[in-house]
Amino acid sequence: MNNISNSSQSIEATMSIILATGFAILVGMHFIQQQETKSQHKTNKEVSCNNDELDWECSKCNKINTTAKRCPNCKSWKDGKRNSSAVVGECNRESNTQSGGNAPTNKLLLQSIPILLPSIQTQPSKYYYEVYNWYYTIIWIAIFGYIVISQCYENFTAYSYLIVCGGLALPLLLQPFVYPQGSSATDKNIINPDINRPWYQRYSTKATLYLLTYSFIGNYWYTHYFYSVLKARYTMPSHRFNNVPIAMYLATHFYFCTYHVCISNGLLRYVDVTYARGWKKTMLFVYTILFLSYFTAFMETLTISSFPYYTFEDRTVAYIWGSAF
């Protein structure tokens, strides 16, 4: 019993070090990129707005002036006209672009979380689809959490698993056909174009089909990697396809909707939209994908560890190396 406890503590300590180190690197890369982006914005603003610092020759008295727009000697305007409004207008346009303005903008899901939703102006179908998935994520996690915490799965039969997982996947599978709007309109002037499209041309239909295909491939083929390398086993009563519980095919779909549609898209969009272009941004983008993949795989393995009917021969290998591959 002590050996099991010591082994568990060793795994937790190792994973804590790995994840803490990875997260610290991620935060550091974000901080560096933030400073570089702010510096670039400041430089661009100075170039476009601080024309006061540029020397110019007055066309009327030929005096070289270091002050902007108006000659102090003859009071003539730079370029023979009053152009301050043009300069101010340019500054205002830049300010609007940085703060939102009338340009297409991406909304933060929450102000304290670096997850960006798509622009409702330029990508309304994607925006409404992702919002729908975020709302539904709260529902399925709450139901799943209750099932695990209450341990009511102890009374489940093979049909019970099918009903629960199928029932939770159904709102996502039917949404393109039953509720193409996706979510209530946040802008009354912008509706979801999917409403007026045939079902097979809707963005939500294509996204659902892609995720279904991805889920099927992962369960049908890649689950056997866990069987063979990590010695994983599903031992609950179940109907199976290629020795994988059919309920898992269904559960993977709503899990992937949360991971790929909501979290992954939102984080990567934040990096892409927020930071200035360059090799540092590219490195940050790639590292974010790697860290997010590893962290999510580990959390998936950790959270399901309390479910006694999904077992590993060696949890150390499953946590540390299984999460990587």
Short mmCIF file of C-alpha atoms in Angstrom, two decimals:
data_model
loop_
_atom_site.label_atom_id
_atom_site.label_comp_id
_atom_site.label_asym_id
_atom_site.label_seq_id
_atom_site.Cartn_x
_atom_site.Cartn_y
_atom_site.Cartn_z
CA MET A 1 0.00 0.00 0.00
CA ASN A 2 2.90 2.34 0.88
CA ASN A 3 4.59 1.55 -2.43
CA ILE A 4 1.44 2.54 -4.35
CA SER A 5 1.16 5.76 -2.35
CA ASN A 6 4.83 6.63 -2.89
CA SER A 7 4.53 5.87 -6.60
CA SER A 8 1.46 8.09 -6.89
CA GLN A 9 3.25 10.95 -5.10
CA SER A 10 6.28 10.52 -7.37
CA ILE A 11 4.10 10.73 -10.49
CA GLU A 12 2.35 13.85 -9.19
CA ALA A 13 5.67 15.52 -8.34
CA THR A 14 7.18 14.70 -11.74
CA MET A 15 4.14 15.92 -13.65
CA SER A 16 3.94 19.06 -11.51
CA ILE A 17 7.54 19.92 -12.42
CA ILE A 18 7.00 19.21 -16.13
CA LEU A 19 3.79 21.22 -16.38
CA ALA A 20 5.02 24.09 -14.19
CA THR A 21 8.18 24.40 -16.30
CA GLY A 22 6.20 24.26 -19.55
CA PHE A 23 3.70 26.81 -18.30
CA ALA A 24 6.44 29.18 -17.10
CA ILE A 25 8.06 29.05 -20.55
CA LEU A 26 4.69 29.72 -22.18
CA VAL A 27 3.99 32.73 -19.95
CA GLY A 28 7.49 34.05 -20.55
CA MET A 29 7.10 33.78 -24.33
CA HIS A 30 3.74 35.57 -24.15
CA PHE A 31 5.28 38.36 -22.05
CA ILE A 32 8.17 38.85 -24.48
CA GLN A 33 5.79 38.94 -27.43
CA GLN A 34 3.52 41.42 -25.64
CA GLN A 35 6.41 43.81 -25.06
CA GLU A 36 7.56 43.54 -28.66
CA THR A 37 4.04 44.14 -29.98
CA LYS A 38 3.56 47.19 -27.73
CA SER A 39 6.93 48.55 -28.88
CA GLN A 40 5.99 48.07 -32.53
CA HIS A 41 2.61 49.78 -32.04
CA LYS A 42 4.31 52.70 -30.31
CA THR A 43 6.83 53.05 -33.13
CA ASN A 44 4.11 52.95 -35.78
CA LYS A 45 2.10 55.56 -33.91
CA GLU A 46 5.10 57.87 -33.62
CA VAL A 47 5.85 57.56 -37.32
CA SER A 48 2.26 58.29 -38.36
CA CYS A 49 1.35 60.90 -35.75
CA ASN A 50 4.47 62.73 -34.63
CA ASN A 51 5.10 64.68 -37.81
CA ASP A 52 5.99 67.63 -35.55
CA GLU A 53 9.51 66.25 -35.31
CA LEU A 54 10.17 66.28 -39.08
CA ASP A 55 11.98 69.28 -40.63
CA TRP A 56 10.27 70.98 -43.58
CA GLU A 57 10.88 74.05 -45.76
CA CYS A 58 8.22 76.73 -45.94
CA SER A 59 7.23 77.27 -49.58
CA LYS A 60 6.50 81.00 -48.93
CA CYS A 61 9.51 82.27 -46.94
CA ASN A 62 11.86 79.28 -47.43
CA LYS A 63 12.44 79.00 -43.69
CA ILE A 64 13.44 75.54 -42.41
CA ASN A 65 11.02 74.63 -39.66
CA THR A 66 11.22 71.97 -37.01
CA THR A 67 7.69 72.60 -35.81
CA ALA A 68 4.87 70.83 -37.53
CA LYS A 69 2.26 72.08 -39.95
CA ARG A 70 2.68 75.87 -39.59
CA CYS A 71 5.61 78.21 -40.19
CA PRO A 72 6.21 80.46 -37.15
CA ASN A 73 7.78 83.14 -39.39
CA CYS A 74 5.04 83.80 -41.96
CA LYS A 75 2.27 81.68 -40.46
CA SER A 76 1.93 79.63 -43.65
CA TRP A 77 0.66 76.09 -43.40
CA LYS A 78 2.85 73.14 -44.29
CA ASP A 79 2.25 72.12 -47.95
CA GLY A 80 0.29 75.35 -48.38
CA LYS A 81 -2.75 74.12 -46.48
CA ARG A 82 -3.95 73.27 -43.05
CA ASN A 83 -3.42 69.52 -42.82
CA SER A 84 -3.77 68.91 -39.13
CA SER A 85 -7.13 67.23 -39.65
CA ALA A 86 -5.54 64.67 -41.95
CA VAL A 87 -2.86 63.89 -39.39
CA VAL A 88 -5.37 63.69 -36.55
CA GLY A 89 -7.64 61.56 -38.70
CA GLU A 90 -4.81 59.13 -39.38
CA CYS A 91 -4.04 58.90 -35.67
CA ASN A 92 -7.70 58.34 -34.87
CA ARG A 93 -7.95 55.60 -37.48
CA GLU A 94 -4.99 53.82 -35.93
CA SER A 95 -6.46 54.27 -32.47
CA ASN A 96 -9.77 52.82 -33.67
CA THR A 97 -8.00 49.85 -35.19
CA GLN A 98 -6.16 49.08 -31.97
CA SER A 99 -9.15 49.55 -29.69
CA GLY A 100 -11.80 48.00 -31.88
CA GLY A 101 -13.48 50.94 -33.62
CA ASN A 102 -15.55 50.06 -36.66
CA ALA A 103 -13.06 47.49 -37.88
CA PRO A 104 -13.86 43.77 -37.59
CA THR A 105 -12.99 42.72 -34.04
CA ASN A 106 -12.60 39.51 -32.09
CA LYS A 107 -14.19 39.40 -28.66
CA LEU A 108 -12.48 37.92 -25.63
CA LEU A 109 -14.53 35.12 -24.10
CA LEU A 110 -13.68 36.52 -20.67
CA GLN A 111 -11.48 39.53 -20.01
CA SER A 112 -9.06 37.53 -17.83
CA ILE A 113 -8.71 34.57 -20.23
CA PRO A 114 -6.67 34.77 -23.46
CA ILE A 115 -9.34 33.11 -25.60
CA LEU A 116 -10.69 35.03 -28.60
CA LEU A 117 -13.97 34.35 -30.32
CA PRO A 118 -14.14 34.78 -34.11
CA SER A 119 -15.09 38.18 -35.52
CA ILE A 120 -18.86 38.39 -35.73
CA GLN A 121 -18.51 40.85 -38.64
CA THR A 122 -16.30 38.70 -40.88
CA GLN A 123 -16.97 35.17 -39.57
CA PRO A 124 -20.54 35.15 -38.22
CA SER A 125 -21.16 31.44 -38.88
CA LYS A 126 -18.02 30.43 -37.01
CA TYR A 127 -18.78 32.92 -34.22
CA TYR A 128 -22.26 31.58 -33.50
CA TYR A 129 -21.10 27.96 -33.78
CA GLU A 130 -18.31 28.47 -31.25
CA VAL A 131 -20.57 30.34 -28.84
CA TYR A 132 -23.06 27.45 -29.01
CA ASN A 133 -20.28 24.97 -28.21
CA TRP A 134 -19.11 27.07 -25.27
CA TYR A 135 -22.59 27.11 -23.79
CA TYR A 136 -23.01 23.39 -24.28
CA THR A 137 -19.56 22.66 -22.82
CA ILE A 138 -20.82 23.90 -19.45
CA ILE A 139 -23.79 21.52 -19.64
CA TRP A 140 -21.98 18.32 -20.58
CA ILE A 141 -19.13 18.88 -18.11
CA ALA A 142 -21.65 19.45 -15.30
CA ILE A 143 -23.53 16.23 -16.14
CA PHE A 144 -20.34 14.20 -16.58
CA GLY A 145 -18.94 15.60 -13.34
CA TYR A 146 -22.06 14.62 -11.45
CA ILE A 147 -21.93 11.07 -12.83
CA VAL A 148 -18.29 10.61 -11.78
CA ILE A 149 -18.61 12.27 -8.36
CA SER A 150 -21.84 10.50 -7.43
CA GLN A 151 -20.52 7.18 -8.84
CA CYS A 152 -23.91 6.43 -10.32
CA TYR A 153 -22.03 4.72 -13.17
CA GLU A 154 -21.77 1.71 -10.84
CA ASN A 155 -25.36 0.91 -11.80
CA PHE A 156 -24.84 1.47 -15.54
CA THR A 157 -25.37 -1.24 -18.11
CA ALA A 158 -24.04 -1.28 -21.66
CA TYR A 159 -27.25 0.45 -22.75
CA SER A 160 -26.91 3.05 -19.97
CA TYR A 161 -23.53 4.14 -21.32
CA LEU A 162 -24.97 4.39 -24.81
CA ILE A 163 -27.92 6.47 -23.62
CA VAL A 164 -25.79 8.86 -21.53
CA CYS A 165 -23.01 9.41 -24.08
CA GLY A 166 -25.39 9.39 -27.03
CA GLY A 167 -27.73 11.79 -25.26
CA LEU A 168 -24.89 14.22 -24.52
CA ALA A 169 -23.61 14.07 -28.11
CA LEU A 170 -27.06 14.52 -29.66
CA PRO A 171 -27.44 18.32 -29.16
CA LEU A 172 -24.16 18.82 -31.03
CA LEU A 173 -25.03 16.39 -33.81
CA LEU A 174 -28.49 17.87 -34.38
CA GLN A 175 -27.60 21.55 -34.00
CA PRO A 176 -26.84 22.16 -37.74
CA PHE A 177 -30.31 20.85 -38.64
CA VAL A 178 -32.52 21.85 -35.71
CA TYR A 179 -30.92 25.11 -34.56
CA PRO A 180 -28.65 26.48 -37.33
CA GLN A 181 -28.60 29.93 -35.68
CA GLY A 182 -26.31 28.41 -33.05
CA SER A 183 -26.95 31.02 -30.37
CA SER A 184 -28.99 34.15 -29.79
CA ALA A 185 -27.89 37.12 -31.87
CA THR A 186 -25.53 39.45 -30.03
CA ASP A 187 -25.80 41.94 -32.88
CA LYS A 188 -29.30 42.39 -34.29
CA ASN A 189 -27.83 43.54 -37.60
CA ILE A 190 -25.72 40.38 -38.07
CA ILE A 191 -27.48 37.04 -38.28
CA ASN A 192 -25.91 33.65 -38.79
CA PRO A 193 -25.73 33.03 -42.59
CA ASP A 194 -26.24 29.31 -41.89
CA ILE A 195 -29.94 30.06 -41.41
CA ASN A 196 -30.37 30.82 -45.10
CA ARG A 197 -28.10 28.06 -46.42
CA PRO A 198 -29.03 24.49 -47.33
CA TRP A 199 -28.07 22.13 -44.50
CA TYR A 200 -25.16 20.66 -46.44
CA GLN A 201 -23.59 24.10 -47.02
CA ARG A 202 -23.71 25.24 -43.41
CA TYR A 203 -20.47 25.82 -41.56
CA SER A 204 -21.81 23.93 -38.53
CA THR A 205 -22.59 20.88 -40.71
CA LYS A 206 -19.07 20.80 -42.11
CA ALA A 207 -17.51 21.28 -38.68
CA THR A 208 -19.67 18.51 -37.20
CA LEU A 209 -18.79 16.12 -40.02
CA TYR A 210 -15.09 16.87 -39.62
CA LEU A 211 -15.20 16.26 -35.86
CA LEU A 212 -17.18 13.05 -36.32
CA THR A 213 -14.60 11.76 -38.78
CA TYR A 214 -11.71 12.78 -36.52
CA SER A 215 -13.39 11.14 -33.50
CA PHE A 216 -14.00 7.92 -35.44
CA ILE A 217 -10.39 7.69 -36.65
CA GLY A 218 -9.06 8.35 -33.17
CA ASN A 219 -11.22 5.69 -31.55
CA TYR A 220 -11.06 3.04 -34.28
CA TRP A 221 -7.30 3.12 -34.80
CA TYR A 222 -5.47 5.21 -32.19
CA THR A 223 -7.19 3.67 -29.16
CA HIS A 224 -5.21 0.53 -29.94
CA TYR A 225 -2.02 2.53 -29.32
CA PHE A 226 -3.22 2.88 -25.73
CA TYR A 227 -4.08 -0.80 -25.66
CA SER A 228 -0.73 -1.94 -27.03
CA VAL A 229 1.79 0.56 -25.67
CA LEU A 230 0.20 1.81 -22.46
CA LYS A 231 -1.70 -1.42 -21.72
CA ALA A 232 -4.95 0.50 -21.24
CA ARG A 233 -8.25 -1.34 -20.83
CA TYR A 234 -11.94 -0.47 -20.83
CA THR A 235 -13.62 -2.91 -18.46
CA MET A 236 -17.13 -1.47 -18.10
CA PRO A 237 -20.08 -3.26 -19.75
CA SER A 238 -20.33 -2.00 -23.30
CA HIS A 239 -21.23 -2.63 -26.92
CA ARG A 240 -18.00 -2.57 -28.90
CA PHE A 241 -16.79 -1.75 -32.38
CA ASN A 242 -13.22 -2.83 -33.16
CA ASN A 243 -12.92 -3.62 -29.45
CA VAL A 244 -13.64 0.01 -28.48
CA PRO A 245 -16.83 0.83 -26.55
CA ILE A 246 -19.30 2.55 -28.89
CA ALA A 247 -20.12 4.94 -26.06
CA MET A 248 -16.54 6.24 -26.31
CA TYR A 249 -17.02 7.16 -29.96
CA LEU A 250 -19.94 9.32 -28.86
CA ALA A 251 -18.19 10.78 -25.80
CA THR A 252 -15.15 11.71 -27.89
CA HIS A 253 -17.33 13.86 -30.13
CA PHE A 254 -18.54 16.26 -27.43
CA TYR A 255 -15.10 16.26 -25.82
CA PHE A 256 -13.49 17.20 -29.15
CA CYS A 257 -16.07 19.95 -29.67
CA THR A 258 -14.89 21.56 -26.45
CA TYR A 259 -11.18 21.01 -27.02
CA HIS A 260 -10.87 21.76 -30.75
CA VAL A 261 -13.77 24.15 -31.42
CA CYS A 262 -13.62 26.17 -28.20
CA ILE A 263 -10.31 26.03 -26.34
CA SER A 264 -7.78 25.31 -29.08
CA ASN A 265 -9.31 27.68 -31.63
CA GLY A 266 -9.70 30.46 -29.08
CA LEU A 267 -6.15 30.30 -27.72
CA LEU A 268 -4.45 30.05 -31.10
CA ARG A 269 -6.64 32.85 -32.47
CA TYR A 270 -5.54 35.01 -29.55
CA VAL A 271 -1.88 34.47 -30.41
CA ASP A 272 -2.49 35.04 -34.11
CA VAL A 273 -4.57 38.22 -33.76
CA THR A 274 -2.98 39.89 -30.75
CA TYR A 275 0.75 39.74 -31.46
CA ALA A 276 2.92 41.30 -34.15
CA ARG A 277 4.27 39.12 -36.93
CA GLY A 278 7.76 37.65 -36.73
CA TRP A 279 9.73 34.55 -35.87
CA LYS A 280 9.02 34.97 -32.15
CA LYS A 281 5.29 34.88 -32.81
CA THR A 282 5.75 31.74 -34.92
CA MET A 283 7.68 30.07 -32.11
CA LEU A 284 5.02 31.09 -29.60
CA PHE A 285 2.27 29.72 -31.86
CA VAL A 286 4.03 26.34 -32.26
CA TYR A 287 4.89 26.10 -28.57
CA THR A 288 1.31 26.91 -27.58
CA ILE A 289 0.11 23.98 -29.72
CA LEU A 290 2.66 21.61 -28.16
CA PHE A 291 1.97 22.69 -24.58
CA LEU A 292 -1.79 22.68 -25.03
CA SER A 293 -1.67 19.20 -26.58
CA TYR A 294 0.43 17.77 -23.76
CA PHE A 295 -1.50 19.51 -20.98
CA THR A 296 -4.89 18.46 -22.38
CA ALA A 297 -3.79 14.84 -22.86
CA PHE A 298 -2.49 14.72 -19.30
CA MET A 299 -5.64 16.28 -17.85
CA GLU A 300 -7.78 13.85 -19.83
CA THR A 301 -5.82 10.92 -18.38
CA LEU A 302 -5.83 12.40 -14.87
CA THR A 303 -9.53 13.21 -14.73
CA ILE A 304 -10.55 9.80 -16.01
CA SER A 305 -8.25 8.09 -13.47
CA SER A 306 -11.06 8.25 -10.90
CA PHE A 307 -13.19 6.14 -13.23
CA PRO A 308 -12.28 2.57 -12.20
CA TYR A 309 -13.26 0.94 -15.50
CA TYR A 310 -10.47 2.55 -17.54
CA THR A 311 -7.16 1.20 -16.30
CA PHE A 312 -3.44 1.37 -17.15
CA GLU A 313 -0.76 -1.17 -16.40
CA ASP A 314 1.74 1.61 -15.60
CA ARG A 315 0.30 5.01 -14.75
CA THR A 316 3.74 6.66 -14.77
CA VAL A 317 4.21 5.75 -18.42
CA ALA A 318 0.60 6.73 -19.19
CA TYR A 319 0.88 10.16 -17.57
CA ILE A 320 4.37 11.22 -18.64
CA TRP A 321 4.92 9.51 -22.00
CA GLY A 322 1.38 8.68 -23.03
CA SER A 323 0.42 12.36 -22.80
CA ALA A 324 3.23 13.20 -25.22
CA PHE A 325 2.31 10.62 -27.87
#
